[in-house]
Short mmCIF file of C-alpha atoms and ligand atoms in Angstrom, two decimals:
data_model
loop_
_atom_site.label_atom_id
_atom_site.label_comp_id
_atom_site.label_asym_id
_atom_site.label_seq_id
_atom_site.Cartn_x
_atom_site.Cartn_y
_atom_site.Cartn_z
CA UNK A 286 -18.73 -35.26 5.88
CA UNK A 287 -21.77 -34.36 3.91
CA UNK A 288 -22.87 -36.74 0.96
CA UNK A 289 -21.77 -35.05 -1.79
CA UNK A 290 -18.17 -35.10 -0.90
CA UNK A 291 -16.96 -38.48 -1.60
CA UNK A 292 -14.45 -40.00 1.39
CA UNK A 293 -11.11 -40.06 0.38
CA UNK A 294 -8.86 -37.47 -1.47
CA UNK A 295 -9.39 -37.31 -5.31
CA UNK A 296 -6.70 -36.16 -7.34
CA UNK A 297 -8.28 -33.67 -9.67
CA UNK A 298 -6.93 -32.43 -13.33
CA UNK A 299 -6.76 -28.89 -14.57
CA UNK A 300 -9.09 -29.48 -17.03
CA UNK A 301 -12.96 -27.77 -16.72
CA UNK A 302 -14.40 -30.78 -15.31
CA UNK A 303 -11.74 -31.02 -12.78
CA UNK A 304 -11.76 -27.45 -11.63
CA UNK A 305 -15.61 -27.32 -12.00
CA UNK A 306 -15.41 -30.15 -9.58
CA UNK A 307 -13.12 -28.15 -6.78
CA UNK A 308 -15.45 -25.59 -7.60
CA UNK A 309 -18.26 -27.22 -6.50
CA UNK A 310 -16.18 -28.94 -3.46
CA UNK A 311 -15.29 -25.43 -2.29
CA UNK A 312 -19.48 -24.52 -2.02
CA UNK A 313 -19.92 -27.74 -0.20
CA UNK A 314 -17.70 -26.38 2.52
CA UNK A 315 -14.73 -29.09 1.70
CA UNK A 316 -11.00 -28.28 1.98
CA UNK A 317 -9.27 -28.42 -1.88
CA UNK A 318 -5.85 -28.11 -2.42
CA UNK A 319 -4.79 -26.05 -5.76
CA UNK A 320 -1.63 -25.06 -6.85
CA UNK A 321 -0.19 -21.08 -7.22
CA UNK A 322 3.11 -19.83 -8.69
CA UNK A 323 4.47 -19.89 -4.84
CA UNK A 324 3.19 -23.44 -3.07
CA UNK A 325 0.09 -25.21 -2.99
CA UNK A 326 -2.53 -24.11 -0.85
CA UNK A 327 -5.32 -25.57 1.04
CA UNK A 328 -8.47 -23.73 0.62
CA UNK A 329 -11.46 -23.54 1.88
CA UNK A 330 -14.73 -20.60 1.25
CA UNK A 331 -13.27 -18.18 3.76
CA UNK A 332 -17.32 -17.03 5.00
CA UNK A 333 -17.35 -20.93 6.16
CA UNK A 334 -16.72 -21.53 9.73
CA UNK A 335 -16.68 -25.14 9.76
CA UNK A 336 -14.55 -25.06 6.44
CA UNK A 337 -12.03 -22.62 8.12
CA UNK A 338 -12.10 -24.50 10.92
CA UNK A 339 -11.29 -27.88 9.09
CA UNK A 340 -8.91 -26.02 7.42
CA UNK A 341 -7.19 -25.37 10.95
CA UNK A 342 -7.63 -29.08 11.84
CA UNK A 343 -6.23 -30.49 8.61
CA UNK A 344 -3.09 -28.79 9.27
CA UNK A 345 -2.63 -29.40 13.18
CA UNK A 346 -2.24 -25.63 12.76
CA UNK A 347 -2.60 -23.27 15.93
CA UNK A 348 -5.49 -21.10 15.65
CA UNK A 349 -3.94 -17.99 16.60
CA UNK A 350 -2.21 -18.15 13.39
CA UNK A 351 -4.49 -16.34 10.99
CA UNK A 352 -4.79 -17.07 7.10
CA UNK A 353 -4.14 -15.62 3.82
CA UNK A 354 -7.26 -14.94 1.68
CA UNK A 355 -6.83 -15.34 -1.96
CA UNK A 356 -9.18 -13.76 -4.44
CA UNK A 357 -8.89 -13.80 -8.19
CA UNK A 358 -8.44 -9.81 -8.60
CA UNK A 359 -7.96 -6.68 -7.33
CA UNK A 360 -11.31 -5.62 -7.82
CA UNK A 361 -12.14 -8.65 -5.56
CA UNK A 362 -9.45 -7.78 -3.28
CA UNK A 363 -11.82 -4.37 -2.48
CA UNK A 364 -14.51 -6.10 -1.11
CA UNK A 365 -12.99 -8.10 1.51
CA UNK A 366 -9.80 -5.48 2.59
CA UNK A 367 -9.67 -1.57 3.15
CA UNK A 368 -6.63 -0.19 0.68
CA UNK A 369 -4.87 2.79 0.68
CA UNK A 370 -2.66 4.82 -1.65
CA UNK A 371 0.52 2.40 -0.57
CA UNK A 372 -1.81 -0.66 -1.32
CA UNK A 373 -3.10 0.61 -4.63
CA UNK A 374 0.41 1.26 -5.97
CA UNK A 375 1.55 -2.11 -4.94
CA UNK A 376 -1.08 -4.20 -5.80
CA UNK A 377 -0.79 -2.19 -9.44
CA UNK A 378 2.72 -3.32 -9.58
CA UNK A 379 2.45 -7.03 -8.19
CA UNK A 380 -0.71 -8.43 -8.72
CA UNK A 381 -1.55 -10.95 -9.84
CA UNK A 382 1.42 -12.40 -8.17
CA UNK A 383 3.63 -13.26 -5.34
CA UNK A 384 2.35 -10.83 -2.51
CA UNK A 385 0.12 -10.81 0.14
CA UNK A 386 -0.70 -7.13 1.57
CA UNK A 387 -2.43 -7.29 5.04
CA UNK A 388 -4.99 -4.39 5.19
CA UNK A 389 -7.54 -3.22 7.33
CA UNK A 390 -10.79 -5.87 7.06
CA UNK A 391 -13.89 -4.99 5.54
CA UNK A 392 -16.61 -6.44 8.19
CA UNK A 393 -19.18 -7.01 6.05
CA UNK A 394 -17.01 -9.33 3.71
CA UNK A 395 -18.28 -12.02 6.48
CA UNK A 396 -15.20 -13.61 6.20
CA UNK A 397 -15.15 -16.30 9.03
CA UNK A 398 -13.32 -14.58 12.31
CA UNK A 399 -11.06 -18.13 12.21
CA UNK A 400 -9.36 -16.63 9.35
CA UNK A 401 -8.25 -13.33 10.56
CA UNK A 402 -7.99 -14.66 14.10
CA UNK A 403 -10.23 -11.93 15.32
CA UNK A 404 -7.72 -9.46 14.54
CA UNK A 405 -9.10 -6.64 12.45
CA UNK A 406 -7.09 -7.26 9.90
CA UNK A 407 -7.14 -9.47 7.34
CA UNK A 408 -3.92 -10.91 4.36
CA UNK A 409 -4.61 -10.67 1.27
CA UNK A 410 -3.41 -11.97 -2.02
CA UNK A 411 -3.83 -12.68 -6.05
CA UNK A 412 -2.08 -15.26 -7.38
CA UNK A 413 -1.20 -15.57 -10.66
CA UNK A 414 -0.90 -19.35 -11.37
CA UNK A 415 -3.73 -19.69 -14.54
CA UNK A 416 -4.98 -22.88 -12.36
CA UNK A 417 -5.62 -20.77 -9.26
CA UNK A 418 -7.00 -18.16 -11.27
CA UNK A 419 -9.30 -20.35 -13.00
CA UNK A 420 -10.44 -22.05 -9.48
CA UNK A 421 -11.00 -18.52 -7.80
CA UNK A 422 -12.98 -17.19 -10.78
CA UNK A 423 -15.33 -20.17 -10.94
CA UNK A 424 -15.78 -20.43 -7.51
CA UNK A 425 -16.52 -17.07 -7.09
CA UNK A 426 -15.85 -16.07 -3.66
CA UNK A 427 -12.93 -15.34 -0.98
CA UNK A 428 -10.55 -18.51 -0.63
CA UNK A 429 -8.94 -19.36 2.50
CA UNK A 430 -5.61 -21.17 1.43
CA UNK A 431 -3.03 -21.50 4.00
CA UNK A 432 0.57 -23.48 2.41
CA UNK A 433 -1.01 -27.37 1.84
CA UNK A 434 1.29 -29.27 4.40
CA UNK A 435 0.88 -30.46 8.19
CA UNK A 436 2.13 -27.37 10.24
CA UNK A 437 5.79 -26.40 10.57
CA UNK A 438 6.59 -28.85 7.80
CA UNK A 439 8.11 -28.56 4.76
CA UNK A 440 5.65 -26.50 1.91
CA UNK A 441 4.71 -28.46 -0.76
CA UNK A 442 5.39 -27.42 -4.62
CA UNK A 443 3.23 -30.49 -5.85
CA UNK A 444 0.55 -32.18 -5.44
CA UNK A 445 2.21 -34.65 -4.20
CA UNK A 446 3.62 -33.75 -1.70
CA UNK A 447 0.51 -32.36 -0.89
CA UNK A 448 -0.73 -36.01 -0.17
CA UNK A 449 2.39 -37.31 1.08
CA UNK A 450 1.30 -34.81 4.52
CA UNK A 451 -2.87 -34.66 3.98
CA UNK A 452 -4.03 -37.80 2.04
CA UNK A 453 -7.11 -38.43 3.55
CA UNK A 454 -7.42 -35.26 5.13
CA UNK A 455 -9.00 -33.15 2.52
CA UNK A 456 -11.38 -33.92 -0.29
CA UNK A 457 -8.69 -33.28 -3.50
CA UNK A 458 -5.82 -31.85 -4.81
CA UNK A 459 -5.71 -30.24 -8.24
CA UNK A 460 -2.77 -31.69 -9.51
CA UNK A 461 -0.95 -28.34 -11.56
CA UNK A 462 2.52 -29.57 -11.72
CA UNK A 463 5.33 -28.01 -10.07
CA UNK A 464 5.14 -24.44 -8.81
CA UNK A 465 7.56 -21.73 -10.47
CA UNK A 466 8.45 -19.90 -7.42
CA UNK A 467 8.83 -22.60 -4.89
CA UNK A 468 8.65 -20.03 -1.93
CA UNK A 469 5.81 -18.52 -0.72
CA UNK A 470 4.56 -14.83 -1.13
CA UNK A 471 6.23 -12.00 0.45
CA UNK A 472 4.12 -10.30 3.21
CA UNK A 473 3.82 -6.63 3.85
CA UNK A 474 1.91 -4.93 6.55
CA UNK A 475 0.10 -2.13 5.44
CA UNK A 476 -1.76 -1.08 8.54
CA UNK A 477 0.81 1.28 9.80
CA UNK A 478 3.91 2.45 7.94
CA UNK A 479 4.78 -0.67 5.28
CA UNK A 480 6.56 -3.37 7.27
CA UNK A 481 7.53 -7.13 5.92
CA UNK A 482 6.22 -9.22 7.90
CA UNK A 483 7.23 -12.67 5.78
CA UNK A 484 9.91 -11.88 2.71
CA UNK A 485 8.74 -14.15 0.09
CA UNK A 486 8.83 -14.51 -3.52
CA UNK A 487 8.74 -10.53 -4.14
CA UNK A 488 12.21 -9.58 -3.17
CA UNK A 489 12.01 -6.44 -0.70
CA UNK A 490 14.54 -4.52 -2.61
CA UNK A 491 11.80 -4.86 -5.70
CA UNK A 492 9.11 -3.21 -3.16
CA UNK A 493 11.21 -0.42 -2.21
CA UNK A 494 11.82 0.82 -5.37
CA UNK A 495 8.09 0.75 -6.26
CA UNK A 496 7.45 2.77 -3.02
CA UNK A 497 11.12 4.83 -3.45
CA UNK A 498 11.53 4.41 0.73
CA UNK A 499 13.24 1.68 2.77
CA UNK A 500 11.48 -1.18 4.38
CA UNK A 501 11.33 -2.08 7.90
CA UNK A 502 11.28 -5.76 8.95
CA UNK A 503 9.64 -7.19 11.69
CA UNK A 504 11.80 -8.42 14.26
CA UNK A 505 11.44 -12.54 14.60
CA UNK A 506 8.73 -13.28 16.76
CA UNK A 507 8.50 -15.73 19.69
CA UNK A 508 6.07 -19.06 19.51
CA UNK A 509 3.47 -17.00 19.72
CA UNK A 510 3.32 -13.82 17.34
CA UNK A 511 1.10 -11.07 18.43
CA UNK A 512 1.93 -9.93 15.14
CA UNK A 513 1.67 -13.05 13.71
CA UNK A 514 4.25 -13.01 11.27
CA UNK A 515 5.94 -16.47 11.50
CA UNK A 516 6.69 -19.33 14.48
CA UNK A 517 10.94 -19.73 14.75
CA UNK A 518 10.69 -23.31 14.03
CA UNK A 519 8.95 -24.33 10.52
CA UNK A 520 9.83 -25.41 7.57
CA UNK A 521 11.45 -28.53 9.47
CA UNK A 522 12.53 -31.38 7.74
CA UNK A 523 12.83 -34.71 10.41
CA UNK A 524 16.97 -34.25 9.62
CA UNK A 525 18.56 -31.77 11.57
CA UNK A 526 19.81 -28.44 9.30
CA UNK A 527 22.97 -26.73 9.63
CA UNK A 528 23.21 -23.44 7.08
CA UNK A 529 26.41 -21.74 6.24
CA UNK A 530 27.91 -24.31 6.36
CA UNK A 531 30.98 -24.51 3.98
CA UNK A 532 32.78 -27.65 4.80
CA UNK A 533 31.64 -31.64 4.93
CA UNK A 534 30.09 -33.06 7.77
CA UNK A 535 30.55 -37.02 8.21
CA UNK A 536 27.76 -38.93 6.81
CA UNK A 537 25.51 -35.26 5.89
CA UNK A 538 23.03 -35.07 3.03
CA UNK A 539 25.14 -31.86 1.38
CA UNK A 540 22.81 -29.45 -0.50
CA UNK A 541 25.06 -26.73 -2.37
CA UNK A 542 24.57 -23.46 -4.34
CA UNK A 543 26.76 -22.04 -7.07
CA UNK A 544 29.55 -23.20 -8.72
CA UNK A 545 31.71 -23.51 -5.48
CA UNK A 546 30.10 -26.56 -4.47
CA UNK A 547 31.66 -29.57 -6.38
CA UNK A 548 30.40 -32.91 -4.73
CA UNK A 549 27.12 -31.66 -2.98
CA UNK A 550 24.44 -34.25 -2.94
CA UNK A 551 22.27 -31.67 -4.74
CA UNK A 552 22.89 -28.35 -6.28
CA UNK A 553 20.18 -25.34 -5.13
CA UNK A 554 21.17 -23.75 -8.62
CA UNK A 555 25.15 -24.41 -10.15
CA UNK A 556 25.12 -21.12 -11.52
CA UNK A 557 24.65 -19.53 -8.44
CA UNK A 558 20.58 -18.26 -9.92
CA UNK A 559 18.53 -17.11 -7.08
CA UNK A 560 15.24 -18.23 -9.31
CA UNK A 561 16.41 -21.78 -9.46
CA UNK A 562 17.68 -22.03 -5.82
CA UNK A 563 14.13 -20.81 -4.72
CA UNK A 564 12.34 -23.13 -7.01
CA UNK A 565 14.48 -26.25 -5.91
CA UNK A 566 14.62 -25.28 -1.80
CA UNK A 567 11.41 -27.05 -0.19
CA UNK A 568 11.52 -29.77 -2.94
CA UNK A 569 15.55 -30.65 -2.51
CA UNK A 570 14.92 -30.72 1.68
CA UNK A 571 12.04 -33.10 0.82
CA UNK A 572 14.72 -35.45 -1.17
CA UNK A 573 17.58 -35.09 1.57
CA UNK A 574 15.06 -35.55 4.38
CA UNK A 575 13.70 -38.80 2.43
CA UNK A 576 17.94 -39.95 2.13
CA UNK A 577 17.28 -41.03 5.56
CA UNK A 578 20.25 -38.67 6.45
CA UNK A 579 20.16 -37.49 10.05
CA UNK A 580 22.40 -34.13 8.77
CA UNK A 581 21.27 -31.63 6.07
CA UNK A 582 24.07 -29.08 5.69
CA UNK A 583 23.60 -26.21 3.25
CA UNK A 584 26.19 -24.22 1.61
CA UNK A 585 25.66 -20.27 2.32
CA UNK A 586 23.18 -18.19 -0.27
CA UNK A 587 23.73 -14.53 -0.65
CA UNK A 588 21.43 -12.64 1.85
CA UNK A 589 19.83 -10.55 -1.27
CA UNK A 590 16.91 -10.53 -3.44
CA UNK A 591 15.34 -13.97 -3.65
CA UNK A 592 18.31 -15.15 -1.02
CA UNK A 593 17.17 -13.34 1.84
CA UNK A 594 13.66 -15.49 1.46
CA UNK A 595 15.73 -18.48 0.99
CA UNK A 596 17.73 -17.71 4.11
CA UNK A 597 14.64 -16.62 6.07
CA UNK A 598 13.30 -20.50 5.21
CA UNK A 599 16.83 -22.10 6.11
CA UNK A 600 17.07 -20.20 9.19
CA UNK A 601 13.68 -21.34 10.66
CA UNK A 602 14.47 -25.21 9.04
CA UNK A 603 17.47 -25.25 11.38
CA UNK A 604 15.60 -23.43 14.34
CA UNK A 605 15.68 -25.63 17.23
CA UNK A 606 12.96 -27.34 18.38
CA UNK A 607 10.35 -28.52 20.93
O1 LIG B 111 2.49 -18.05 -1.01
C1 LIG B 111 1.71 -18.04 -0.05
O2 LIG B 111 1.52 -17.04 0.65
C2 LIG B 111 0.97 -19.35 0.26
C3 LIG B 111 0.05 -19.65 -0.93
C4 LIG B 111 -0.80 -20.86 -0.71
O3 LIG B 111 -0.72 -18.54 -1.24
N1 LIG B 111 0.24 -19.27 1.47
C5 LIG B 111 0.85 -19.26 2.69
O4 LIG B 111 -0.02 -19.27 3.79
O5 LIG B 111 2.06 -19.28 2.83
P1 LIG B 111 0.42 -19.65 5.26
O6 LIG B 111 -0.83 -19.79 6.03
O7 LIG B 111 1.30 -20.82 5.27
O8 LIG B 111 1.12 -18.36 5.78
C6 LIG B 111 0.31 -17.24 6.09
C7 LIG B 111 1.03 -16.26 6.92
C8 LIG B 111 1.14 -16.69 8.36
O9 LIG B 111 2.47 -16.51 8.80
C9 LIG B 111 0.21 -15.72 9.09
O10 LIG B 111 0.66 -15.45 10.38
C10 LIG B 111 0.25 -14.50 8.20
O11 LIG B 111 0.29 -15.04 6.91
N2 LIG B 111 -0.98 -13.71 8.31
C11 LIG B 111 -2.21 -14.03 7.92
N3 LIG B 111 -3.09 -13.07 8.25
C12 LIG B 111 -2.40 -12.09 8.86
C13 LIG B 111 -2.73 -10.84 9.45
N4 LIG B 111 -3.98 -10.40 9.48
N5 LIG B 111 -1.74 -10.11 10.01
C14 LIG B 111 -0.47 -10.57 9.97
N6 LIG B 111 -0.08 -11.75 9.44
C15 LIG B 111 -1.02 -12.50 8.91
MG1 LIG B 112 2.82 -22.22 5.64
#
């Protein structure tokens, strides 16, 4: 590491001399975690090879696995992605906010190939969080930010769990409190007719009414997505999951949603509110996983709106693995 990033990882406040600090951090070609309305990201200046690439390394992430760049407008978006009528509507509707479009690339961005894994294509997305807003504004260029935890592990929505997985890894984390959403952005392929590739925290029903046509959703890829949408297993807590599931299982952490579920260890939202089940998902498998429990059950979510995110999540938590 260069000089003038110190060893270690600083936490850094939201204040201007913190963010003028991850600013600064970002230039040097060091890897800052910030927080946006979905998770907290890991970014790095996206024209940076050997950022990107420590980005990559951080994580233990495969490098076929391409990541999302995050810019702090729309206008921004232009210079770095090619968009079309369907893009212009959406990002109108969404953005700022919890949806990445992928789009053809704009070569001369000079976006770092490790980001779009030499594809020709490249995510996109404008977060809303004021704190990401302010860091992409000051820092002034495209930001590489994949979710800020060790690869197929749980995302984190604060900072820290950011340094539970990547103390020492990274140079700082600007500590911004719990994220709103919990889940991470929804992700639409624009490239040929408008596909989800990831559903996220933009429901899909929400995106077909602002195009007025049904979605398509990519089928579940293998291990290794040519369409690199998203690896079966992820999201994996050490504790085995089990979804659906209505009953009691000896000596299982239970997590519950809505008012059927009396007695559950933890309630996703009592009420049965999609908004507070996403919030409290990654953060309540982080609690049952640190019970020491060998058993996570989960009580079914409706497969609509936010729940069909929430189910996507579950569903690759209790994937089976290598
Ligand atoms: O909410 C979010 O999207 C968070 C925050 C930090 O913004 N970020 C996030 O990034 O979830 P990550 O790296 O954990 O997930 C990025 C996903 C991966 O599944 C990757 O395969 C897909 O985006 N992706 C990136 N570029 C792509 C491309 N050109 N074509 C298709 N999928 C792409
Ligand atoms: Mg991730």
């Amino acid at each position: 590491m260069k000089s003038d990033i110190p060893s270690g990882t600083q936490r850094l406040s939201t204040d201007t001399a913190g963010l003028s600090e991850a600013a600064r951090l970002l230039r040097a070609g060091a890897l800052v975690a910030f927080p946006t309305e979905t998770v907290y990201g890991l970014g790095a200046d996206a024209r940076n090879d050997r950022a990107v690439a420590g980005v990559f390394e951080a994580k233990e992430r495969p490098r076929f696995n391409p990541l999302i760049v995050h810019l702090p407008s729309w206008e921004a978006a232009r210079t770095v992605a090619r968009f079309n009528a369907t893009a212009d509507r959406l990002a109108a509707a969404f953005w700022p906010g919890p949806l990445t479009l992928v789009l053809p690339l704009v070569e001369e961005a000079g976006l770092s190939t490790l980001v779009t894994a030499g594809l020709g294509t490249v995510a996109i997305r404008v977060p809303a969080h004021p704190v990401a807003q302010a860091l992409l504004t000051g820092f002034g260029g495209p930001v590489a930010a994949p979710s800020a935890n060790t690869s197929g592990r749980i995302s984190p929505t604060r900072a820290a769990h950011v340094l539970d997985g990547l103390s020492g890894r990274i140079a700082a984390v600007v500590d911004g409190g719990d994220c709103a959403v919990g889940l991470e952005s929804t992700i639409l392929g624009l490239v040929n007719d408008p596909v989800i590739l990831r559903p996220g925290g933009i429901p899909a029903e929400a995106i077909e009414d602002c195009l007025g046509t049904p979605l398509a959703t990519a089928t579940p890829a293998g291990d290794r997505p040519d369409a690199p949408g998203q690896l079966a297993s992820h999201y994996a807590p050490r504790a085995r999951v089990l979804m659906n599931t209505r009953g009691t299982e000896d000596g299982a952490f239970r997590i519950g949603f809505g008012p059927g579920a009396e007695g559950a260890d933890l309630n996703l939202s009592p009420t049965g509110d999609m908004v507070e089940a996403a919030a409290n998902l990654f953060h309540f498998l982080r609690r049952a996983d640190a019970s020491g429990t060998a058993t996570i059950t989960v009580s079914p979510v409706p497969d609509r709106g936010l729940g069909r995110a929430i189910n996507d999540r579950l569903r690759r938590a209790a994937a089976p693995r290598d």
